[in-house]
Amino acid sequence: MQKARKVTGREFARYFLRCKPPAGWGKRIGVAYSGGVDSTCLLFLLKRFLQKSSDPTLRSLPILAIHVDHNLRPASHKDAEHCKDWAQKHSIPIKVETVAWGNHPFPSHTQPGFNSKKELYARNARYRAIFNIMKANDVDVLLMAHHLDDQLETAILRRNRSQLGKAGKRQVTPIGLAGMRHCRRWGMGDPWSGIYGLEGMSRWICRPLLNITKKRLVQTAQDERLEFVQDETNEDHRMTERNRIRALLTTGERNFGLVRAQNPLRPPPDPLQPSSTSLYNFVQEYNALRDDVDHAVDEYLLNHMGDSPVGTYHLITSNGLPPPLVVRHAVVLRILRYVSPFPWGSPDAEAHRQLASLTQITNALWPYETQAELDRFLQLDLAKPRRRFAAGGLVLWQPTPTLGIPITQRTSQIVAKNSAMVASRTSFGWLAQRQPPYNRKYRDHSPNEITIDITAQLFSRKPFRLVWDLRWLLEFPEGAIDLLCKDRFKKAEYREIPPTGEHLRYLITPANQWWQPAVVLADLCYGGEKKTDLQEYTREAKWRPTAKNVHLALPSVTRPHPGVKMTFIRTIDVI
């Protein structure tokens, strides 16, 4: 058997620079260091590259090794000690965090059902512990040592799970088979692993080894005489499905049901040219497909975006034929993630990335494929009977101006000022907005707290900030309550002394149908009955402003309020 090549410094430099986050490397780079061969090689290669770099900024960039002791194996403490010794030997600072099971936010390992989900709990605890260390040590970027074999295992794992849908229908798009990205935002988390909120949007995970096989990393460790530990649980095929896949791959198994990626954005391959049957090539083809789709989605959104209120997205679909189906799915996923109140980056925000939901949305947004079908759609005026709908992610899709109805006469409440629409009178599209609670009976259905009492914070007159609905950041300066009331009230006494009382509350609530935030002064004494219980009040007026609410501040692009700065924090970017 041919000997694997070790990873060269020049090769690592290329992969490292490729995964640079858009915001740069930050003040310090963290490395998830388990002590195994993969993370040991990553830490060694990174330190050597930075030391030899001709860029003075990179040469002075500090590293922090981060090790999490899961405290679930007898040998885990020895692994932690090995990591400390190895890092000290190579002059690399290290932080070690031991998971304290049973102490918030970690569940007790004695609770029923813990063992059946041990791997999931351990993963969530690891990410939470790493994130806490990053926050405490000014680390904005985390490097992880996932490699090409991990990519292959992930693709097979997702392919297997995609077959569990109803009647065997695939529940994920082909893009899911591309595996992990070289660079991505940490994201807002999810209710199961933890909510990271705004702080997760400014931190990054980078994986510079995704194009390198496990064998080459092992060879690198041998050639460089790197010491590492072995986690015996990674080889136990009884523990996880990933371990079972890994065991099959080591035996040479190739029948995993993977098919070659069909890329409609590139010319078809020459049938006379021999194609590689390597499983690694399958994954890399899907990676190339994802890169092409990302670029196509950026172009499509740029050329088909209409004006709309902040926090919504207006997609003009009448400007030509739709893009290929895989691009349409990606466009929908991007918009769902942007508008949804679920954590950015979580499956919930993207309708669980299920093909059934994506198909429902794409069929409604683009009910035609060919020019003939589009001509028929226009001829029969089929844009008129379109109706609003929702298909996951708590995102509501509303049709924008219908054919044949002048802009000035439309009855829709949607504000769309797209110039092409006004000029042609025949353009149409869809506006995606945060979905309100379904009806009065289920008004409390929301993943987030949408009525927040800020009375105490305002009267403290200290600056503070908070995230509302996982979509908006509200920043209040010192003495914000005085600025809010001075700008709103005409009565001199209220301008000088903000109104107070047992029945008065200063709240953040939805301001309008677009689910933008408002700072309001709410009178809990209404309807002839005094209600001082905020929860009782919000059950009746949680998301619909009442006559007793005085709006102190609303989002405004042209006239920002001096008492509060409101910023929409979600991004439409691919990462």
XYZ file of C-alpha atoms in Angstrom:
575
model
C 0.000 0.000 0.000
C 1.279 3.460 -0.931
C 2.395 5.571 1.998
C 0.196 8.597 2.719
C 1.748 12.023 2.294
C 2.104 14.242 5.313
C 0.522 17.708 5.270
C 3.033 20.335 4.160
C 3.250 23.839 5.563
C 2.388 25.416 2.219
C -0.644 23.180 1.825
C -1.924 24.016 5.302
C -1.384 27.743 4.640
C -3.616 27.531 1.574
C -6.413 25.744 3.421
C -6.109 28.002 6.469
C -6.392 31.227 4.480
C -9.288 29.790 2.477
C -11.449 29.486 5.589
C -10.813 33.029 6.853
C -14.066 34.557 8.216
C -15.427 37.710 6.545
C -14.770 39.624 9.773
C -11.151 38.437 9.981
C -9.402 36.350 12.623
C -10.154 38.640 15.556
C -7.899 39.195 18.535
C -7.184 35.533 19.192
C -7.711 32.134 17.536
C -9.116 29.268 19.558
C -8.468 25.624 18.693
C -10.769 22.834 19.879
C -8.156 20.448 21.260
C -9.219 16.969 22.360
C -5.704 15.528 22.453
C -6.461 13.157 19.573
C -4.411 12.905 16.405
C -6.624 15.288 14.379
C -6.653 18.233 16.763
C -2.998 17.661 17.706
C -1.996 17.975 14.043
C -4.158 21.064 13.636
C -2.600 22.778 16.650
C 0.921 21.875 15.497
C 0.358 22.990 11.883
C -1.291 26.254 12.968
C 1.497 27.221 15.366
C 4.179 26.442 12.787
C 2.357 28.408 10.081
C 1.852 31.497 12.234
C 5.477 31.487 13.386
C 6.780 31.332 9.810
C 4.221 33.674 8.258
C 5.544 36.696 6.383
C 2.465 38.649 7.510
C 3.319 40.422 10.792
C -0.355 40.440 11.783
C -0.529 36.649 11.531
C 2.849 36.201 13.223
C 1.575 38.108 16.260
C -1.834 36.385 16.343
C -2.132 34.487 19.650
C -3.517 30.945 19.928
C -5.620 29.452 22.707
C -6.078 25.690 22.941
C -9.470 24.753 24.410
C -10.023 21.330 25.939
C -13.330 20.079 27.361
C -13.266 17.173 29.812
C -16.682 15.538 29.383
C -16.244 13.725 32.661
C -18.004 10.650 31.260
C -15.039 8.254 30.881
C -12.555 7.132 33.548
C -9.683 8.161 31.251
C -11.025 11.631 30.486
C -9.037 13.251 33.327
C -5.816 11.681 32.029
C -6.606 13.083 28.568
C -6.998 16.542 30.092
C -3.632 16.237 31.826
C -1.997 15.108 28.594
C -3.416 18.160 26.789
C -2.082 20.501 29.451
C 1.377 18.927 29.301
C 1.524 18.913 25.485
C 0.381 22.543 25.204
C 2.884 23.644 27.846
C 5.673 21.763 26.049
C 4.868 23.630 22.819
C 4.352 27.010 24.560
C 0.648 27.193 23.698
C -1.783 28.647 26.265
C -4.604 26.268 27.126
C -7.924 26.413 28.956
C -9.491 23.235 30.304
C -13.158 23.061 31.241
C -14.618 20.070 33.078
C -18.343 19.547 32.494
C -20.199 19.735 35.805
C -23.153 17.484 35.054
C -26.197 18.471 37.061
C -25.173 22.126 37.332
C -26.906 24.596 35.010
C -26.818 24.570 32.025
C -25.707 20.917 31.997
C -28.293 18.185 32.738
C -27.707 15.549 35.368
C -26.096 12.393 34.007
C -28.315 10.388 36.370
C -31.572 11.602 34.846
C -33.726 9.013 33.014
C -32.800 8.588 29.361
C -29.388 10.243 29.684
C -27.412 7.191 28.548
C -29.512 6.737 25.408
C -28.637 10.307 24.363
C -25.200 10.515 25.917
C -23.441 11.534 22.684
C -25.938 14.336 22.053
C -25.665 15.650 25.613
C -21.869 15.459 25.448
C -21.772 17.367 22.145
C -24.086 20.104 23.443
C -22.064 20.396 26.648
C -18.826 20.596 24.662
C -20.084 23.438 22.490
C -21.494 25.300 25.482
C -18.228 24.981 27.416
C -16.132 26.044 24.418
C -18.371 29.043 23.801
C -18.067 30.159 27.418
C -14.263 29.961 27.197
C -14.300 31.932 23.940
C -16.376 34.696 25.495
C -14.168 34.931 28.561
C -10.930 35.073 26.543
C -11.786 37.363 23.589
C -11.777 34.509 21.069
C -13.924 35.221 18.011
C -12.801 32.331 15.784
C -12.624 28.638 16.671
C -10.681 26.156 14.546
C -11.917 22.567 14.513
C -10.026 19.552 13.161
C -12.756 17.886 11.081
C -11.241 16.262 7.991
C -12.293 14.667 4.707
C -13.202 11.348 6.319
C -15.504 13.237 8.708
C -17.093 14.897 5.662
C -17.733 11.514 4.083
C -19.233 10.117 7.289
C -21.475 13.185 7.585
C -22.714 12.798 3.992
C -23.530 9.121 4.518
C -25.172 9.860 7.858
C -27.404 12.533 6.333
C -28.208 10.331 3.370
C -29.301 7.521 5.691
C -31.450 9.838 7.790
C -33.013 11.343 4.676
C -34.540 7.953 3.930
C -36.552 7.942 7.152
C -39.255 10.258 5.804
C -42.754 9.172 4.883
C -42.799 6.472 2.195
C -39.038 6.755 1.910
C -39.150 10.279 0.482
C -35.971 12.278 0.858
C -36.336 14.917 3.538
C -33.233 16.962 2.743
C -31.905 18.676 -0.375
C -28.743 17.554 -2.223
C -26.893 20.488 -0.636
C -27.109 18.660 2.693
C -24.797 15.979 1.297
C -22.014 18.559 0.983
C -21.342 18.166 4.691
C -19.651 20.808 6.825
C -18.567 24.234 5.617
C -15.001 25.451 5.775
C -16.261 28.560 7.562
C -19.590 29.409 9.167
C -21.051 31.573 11.884
C -21.438 29.983 15.271
C -25.102 30.942 15.044
C -27.781 31.585 17.641
C -27.945 27.967 18.776
C -31.182 26.144 19.482
C -33.358 25.295 22.497
C -31.629 21.914 22.915
C -27.956 22.857 22.721
C -28.415 26.343 24.138
C -29.342 29.806 22.907
C -26.259 31.898 22.106
C -28.228 34.840 20.705
C -26.430 37.908 19.438
C -23.032 36.717 20.687
C -23.273 33.670 18.456
C -23.693 35.899 15.398
C -20.277 37.495 15.875
C -18.268 34.292 16.350
C -17.069 31.807 13.771
C -16.182 28.126 13.332
C -13.482 27.336 10.761
C -12.339 23.920 9.540
C -9.085 24.115 7.545
C -8.571 20.329 7.319
C -11.738 19.381 5.414
C -9.792 18.551 2.233
C -7.295 16.307 4.045
C -7.814 12.605 4.761
C -7.399 10.965 8.136
C -4.490 8.857 6.844
C -2.522 11.969 5.947
C -3.067 13.426 9.411
C -1.865 10.191 11.016
C 1.181 10.233 8.744
C 1.862 13.855 9.684
C 1.745 12.979 13.378
C 4.145 10.090 12.829
C 6.610 12.103 10.725
C 6.583 15.021 13.146
C 6.658 12.688 16.168
C 3.556 14.220 17.729
C 2.157 12.601 20.862
C -1.600 12.135 21.030
C -4.236 10.175 22.932
C -6.683 7.549 21.674
C -10.381 7.758 22.572
C -11.525 4.159 22.552
C -15.193 5.177 22.272
C -14.571 6.503 18.727
C -13.883 2.952 17.577
C -16.865 1.360 19.345
C -19.384 0.784 16.545
C -22.095 0.029 19.110
C -22.135 3.575 20.471
C -23.275 5.753 17.564
C -24.410 5.501 13.962
C -21.364 7.539 12.923
C -19.095 4.956 14.556
C -20.866 2.181 12.645
C -20.338 4.042 9.365
C -16.670 4.597 10.248
C -16.225 0.882 10.921
C -17.760 -0.021 7.547
C -15.512 2.445 5.745
C -12.402 0.895 7.288
C -13.456 -2.511 5.910
C -13.691 -1.121 2.376
C -17.496 -1.016 2.231
C -18.664 1.146 -0.689
C -22.397 0.483 -0.983
C -23.760 3.515 0.855
C -26.280 4.621 -1.757
C -24.400 7.818 -2.661
C -25.005 9.074 -6.189
C -22.966 11.653 -8.068
C -24.018 15.274 -7.669
C -26.100 16.651 -10.541
C -24.880 20.222 -11.006
C -27.195 22.222 -13.308
C -24.898 25.249 -13.010
C -21.988 23.585 -14.827
C -21.696 21.898 -18.208
C -22.373 18.137 -18.032
C -19.241 15.985 -17.751
C -17.825 14.404 -20.860
C -19.261 10.857 -20.992
C -16.099 9.669 -22.749
C -13.918 10.754 -19.853
C -13.530 8.168 -17.063
C -15.055 9.304 -13.782
C -13.640 8.551 -10.371
C -15.611 6.229 -8.126
C -13.831 7.383 -4.972
C -16.235 8.163 -2.146
C -14.117 11.217 -1.371
C -14.849 12.529 -4.870
C -18.585 12.164 -4.273
C -18.373 14.492 -1.275
C -16.141 16.976 -3.062
C -18.579 17.111 -5.985
C -21.361 18.050 -3.596
C -19.087 20.679 -2.066
C -18.521 22.164 -5.528
C -22.282 22.103 -6.118
C -22.889 23.979 -2.869
C -20.294 26.623 -3.742
C -21.959 27.180 -7.140
C -25.414 27.346 -5.576
C -24.252 29.847 -2.944
C -23.001 32.143 -5.697
C -26.195 31.707 -7.746
C -28.372 32.516 -4.731
C -26.384 35.685 -4.026
C -26.930 36.796 -7.635
C -30.623 35.916 -7.631
C -31.371 37.734 -4.390
C -29.453 40.789 -5.569
C -31.455 40.987 -8.811
C -34.892 40.062 -7.436
C -35.154 42.003 -4.175
C -37.921 44.558 -3.735
C -38.347 47.228 -1.074
C -40.028 46.124 2.131
C -40.141 46.969 5.850
C -37.046 46.087 7.883
C -37.290 42.532 9.175
C -39.174 41.273 6.103
C -37.968 40.162 2.677
C -39.653 41.060 -0.611
C -38.809 38.648 -3.423
C -39.806 39.713 -6.953
C -40.498 36.472 -8.860
C -41.907 37.915 -12.106
C -38.530 39.001 -13.493
C -37.916 36.076 -15.829
C -37.878 32.323 -15.445
C -37.023 30.694 -12.115
C -33.504 29.420 -11.428
C -32.760 25.658 -11.213
C -34.646 23.809 -8.499
C -31.622 23.374 -6.225
C -31.100 27.165 -6.327
C -34.789 27.817 -5.579
C -34.567 25.614 -2.503
C -31.475 27.503 -1.344
C -33.160 30.889 -1.933
C -36.094 29.821 0.230
C -33.811 28.513 2.984
C -31.873 31.788 3.017
C -35.060 33.878 3.322
C -36.577 31.611 5.981
C -33.447 31.890 8.122
C -33.429 35.677 7.688
C -37.061 36.291 8.694
C -37.804 33.485 11.187
C -37.950 34.157 14.950
C -36.265 30.813 15.591
C -32.512 30.972 16.277
C -30.511 31.928 13.186
C -28.708 28.852 11.896
C -30.977 26.311 13.586
C -33.041 23.739 11.631
C -36.209 25.260 13.124
C -35.508 28.561 11.365
C -35.273 26.740 8.017
C -38.433 24.616 8.270
C -36.189 21.761 9.437
C -34.640 21.808 5.920
C -37.211 19.232 4.872
C -37.829 18.746 1.196
C -41.605 18.578 1.637
C -41.767 22.102 3.104
C -39.316 23.495 0.563
C -41.310 21.956 -2.285
C -44.539 23.524 -1.009
C -42.932 26.968 -0.852
C -41.087 26.805 -4.180
C -44.206 25.552 -5.993
C -46.119 28.566 -4.690
C -43.389 31.122 -5.423
C -42.546 29.795 -8.891
C -45.607 27.957 -10.315
C -43.980 27.718 -13.743
C -40.798 26.227 -15.193
C -40.717 27.166 -18.881
C -41.378 30.317 -20.875
C -44.604 28.775 -22.207
C -45.837 28.140 -18.661
C -44.928 31.691 -17.635
C -46.773 33.134 -20.665
C -49.835 31.092 -19.766
C -49.572 32.241 -16.135
C -49.567 35.861 -17.294
C -52.289 35.374 -19.907
C -54.707 33.763 -17.442
C -53.982 36.361 -14.740
C -53.085 33.598 -12.292
C -51.274 35.975 -9.948
C -54.618 37.356 -8.760
C -55.940 34.307 -6.873
C -52.715 33.734 -4.962
C -53.191 33.491 -1.205
C -50.864 33.910 1.741
C -49.568 30.750 3.375
C -47.042 29.390 5.859
C -44.976 26.219 5.550
C -42.553 26.251 8.464
C -40.059 28.414 10.305
C -42.862 30.685 11.587
C -42.586 32.641 8.338
C -45.677 33.952 6.531
C -45.555 34.369 2.739
C -47.838 37.067 1.337
C -48.374 37.752 -2.382
C -47.472 41.255 -3.530
C -49.395 43.285 -6.118
C -51.459 41.156 -8.463
C -51.706 41.454 -12.208
C -53.957 44.087 -13.748
C -54.571 45.994 -10.525
C -52.975 49.447 -10.502
C -50.620 50.002 -7.626
C -52.720 52.866 -6.283
C -55.886 50.733 -6.185
C -54.625 47.577 -4.603
C -56.233 46.613 -1.335
C -53.197 44.772 -0.010
C -51.643 46.320 3.084
C -48.188 45.270 1.910
C -45.933 48.207 1.180
C -43.859 47.432 -1.908
C -42.143 50.312 -3.687
C -40.102 48.366 -6.212
C -39.535 50.645 -9.205
C -40.030 47.889 -11.777
C -43.378 47.029 -10.194
C -44.583 50.610 -10.318
C -43.471 51.026 -13.930
C -44.975 47.861 -15.363
C -48.075 47.461 -13.192
C -47.709 43.748 -13.856
C -44.794 42.710 -11.659
C -45.491 40.456 -8.729
C -43.704 38.618 -6.000
C -43.906 37.466 -2.398
C -43.186 39.161 0.886
C -41.864 36.956 3.682
C -42.567 38.192 7.194
C -42.466 36.854 10.727
C -45.632 34.839 11.263
C -47.959 36.133 14.010
C -49.571 33.663 16.417
C -52.043 31.556 14.504
C -55.240 32.890 16.086
C -56.597 34.350 19.315
C -56.839 30.938 20.970
C -53.178 30.147 20.297
C -51.836 33.673 20.549
C -49.083 32.598 22.928
C -47.536 30.285 20.311
C -44.086 31.793 19.914
C -40.538 30.509 20.452
C -39.535 33.749 22.181
C -40.782 36.108 24.860
C -42.445 38.847 22.827
C -43.663 41.145 25.602
C -40.803 42.270 27.833
C -41.199 44.503 30.871
C -38.292 46.989 30.979
C -39.726 49.309 33.654
C -37.035 48.541 36.224
C -34.173 48.873 33.725
C -35.451 52.229 32.465
C -35.909 53.730 35.922
C -32.411 52.645 36.910
C -31.316 55.126 34.223
C -28.318 52.938 33.440
C -27.505 51.948 29.854
C -28.627 48.454 28.848
C -29.286 46.365 25.767
C -31.380 43.330 24.972
C -32.353 41.102 22.060
C -36.057 40.974 21.247
C -37.652 38.061 19.368
C -34.147 36.864 18.387
C -34.407 39.377 15.536
C -33.864 42.856 16.958
C -31.227 44.444 19.177
C -32.477 47.332 21.329
C -29.822 49.547 22.929
C -30.854 52.075 25.576
C -28.433 54.857 26.556
C -28.033 56.351 30.016
C -31.214 58.159 31.041
C -33.181 56.583 28.188
C -36.531 56.962 29.957
C -36.117 60.735 30.157
C -35.309 60.920 26.446
C -38.258 58.683 25.555
C -40.811 60.664 27.552
C -39.419 64.071 26.617
C -39.786 63.209 22.953
C -43.296 61.741 23.288
C -45.293 63.729 25.843
C -46.518 67.299 25.517
C -47.425 67.743 29.170
C -44.603 69.447 31.002
C -44.865 67.234 34.070
C -44.401 64.072 31.989
C -41.565 65.602 30.009
C -39.694 66.308 33.227
C -40.842 63.373 35.361
C -41.772 60.169 33.495
C -45.214 58.836 34.442
C -45.166 56.085 37.040
C -47.716 54.030 38.910
C -48.601 50.524 39.978
C -50.699 50.041 36.873
C -48.161 51.515 34.407
C -45.542 49.408 32.706
C -42.903 50.215 30.117
C -42.855 47.325 27.675
C -41.325 46.115 24.454
C -44.074 44.653 22.269
C -44.744 44.098 18.558
C -45.481 47.454 16.943
C -47.249 46.426 13.753
C -48.064 43.645 11.316
C -44.391 43.402 10.329
C -43.421 42.420 13.866
C -41.093 45.306 14.459
C -40.508 46.237 18.126
C -42.076 49.165 19.920
C -41.329 50.659 23.326
C -44.726 51.402 24.837
C -46.162 52.749 28.051
C -48.954 50.320 28.895
C -51.808 51.001 31.276
C -52.735 47.720 32.951
C -55.917 49.283 34.255
C -58.286 49.053 31.321
C -61.724 47.733 30.484
C -63.072 49.005 33.789
C -60.966 46.502 35.729
C -57.542 46.976 37.225
C -55.093 44.292 36.109
C -51.687 44.605 37.674
C -50.515 41.126 36.687
C -48.369 41.536 33.606
C -48.928 37.920 32.519
C -52.682 38.417 32.738
C -52.323 41.592 30.717
C -50.190 40.030 28.015
C -52.597 37.164 27.481
C -55.035 39.743 26.131
C -52.682 42.204 24.506
C -49.436 40.364 23.865
C -49.082 41.077 20.198
C -51.772 43.596 19.327
C -51.308 47.161 20.627
C -54.307 48.417 22.598
C -55.733 51.895 22.915
C -54.147 52.161 26.339
C -50.637 51.703 24.919
C -48.652 54.870 24.300
C -45.959 54.274 21.684
C -42.740 55.900 22.873
C -40.420 54.631 20.113
C -40.651 52.715 16.833
C -37.977 51.580 14.346
C -37.092 54.368 11.941
C -34.454 54.651 9.254
C -34.947 58.366 8.652
C -35.366 59.482 12.281
C -33.688 57.210 14.838
C -34.948 57.827 18.373
C -32.394 59.299 20.815
C -33.769 57.115 23.613
C -33.289 53.728 21.946
C -31.391 52.314 18.994
C -33.181 49.461 17.202
C -31.157 47.202 14.885
C -32.268 44.140 12.931
C -29.559 41.571 13.682
C -30.196 38.719 11.254
C -28.293 38.396 7.988
C -29.313 37.155 4.550
C -25.691 36.206 3.790
C -24.808 32.570 3.201
C -22.679 32.418 6.379
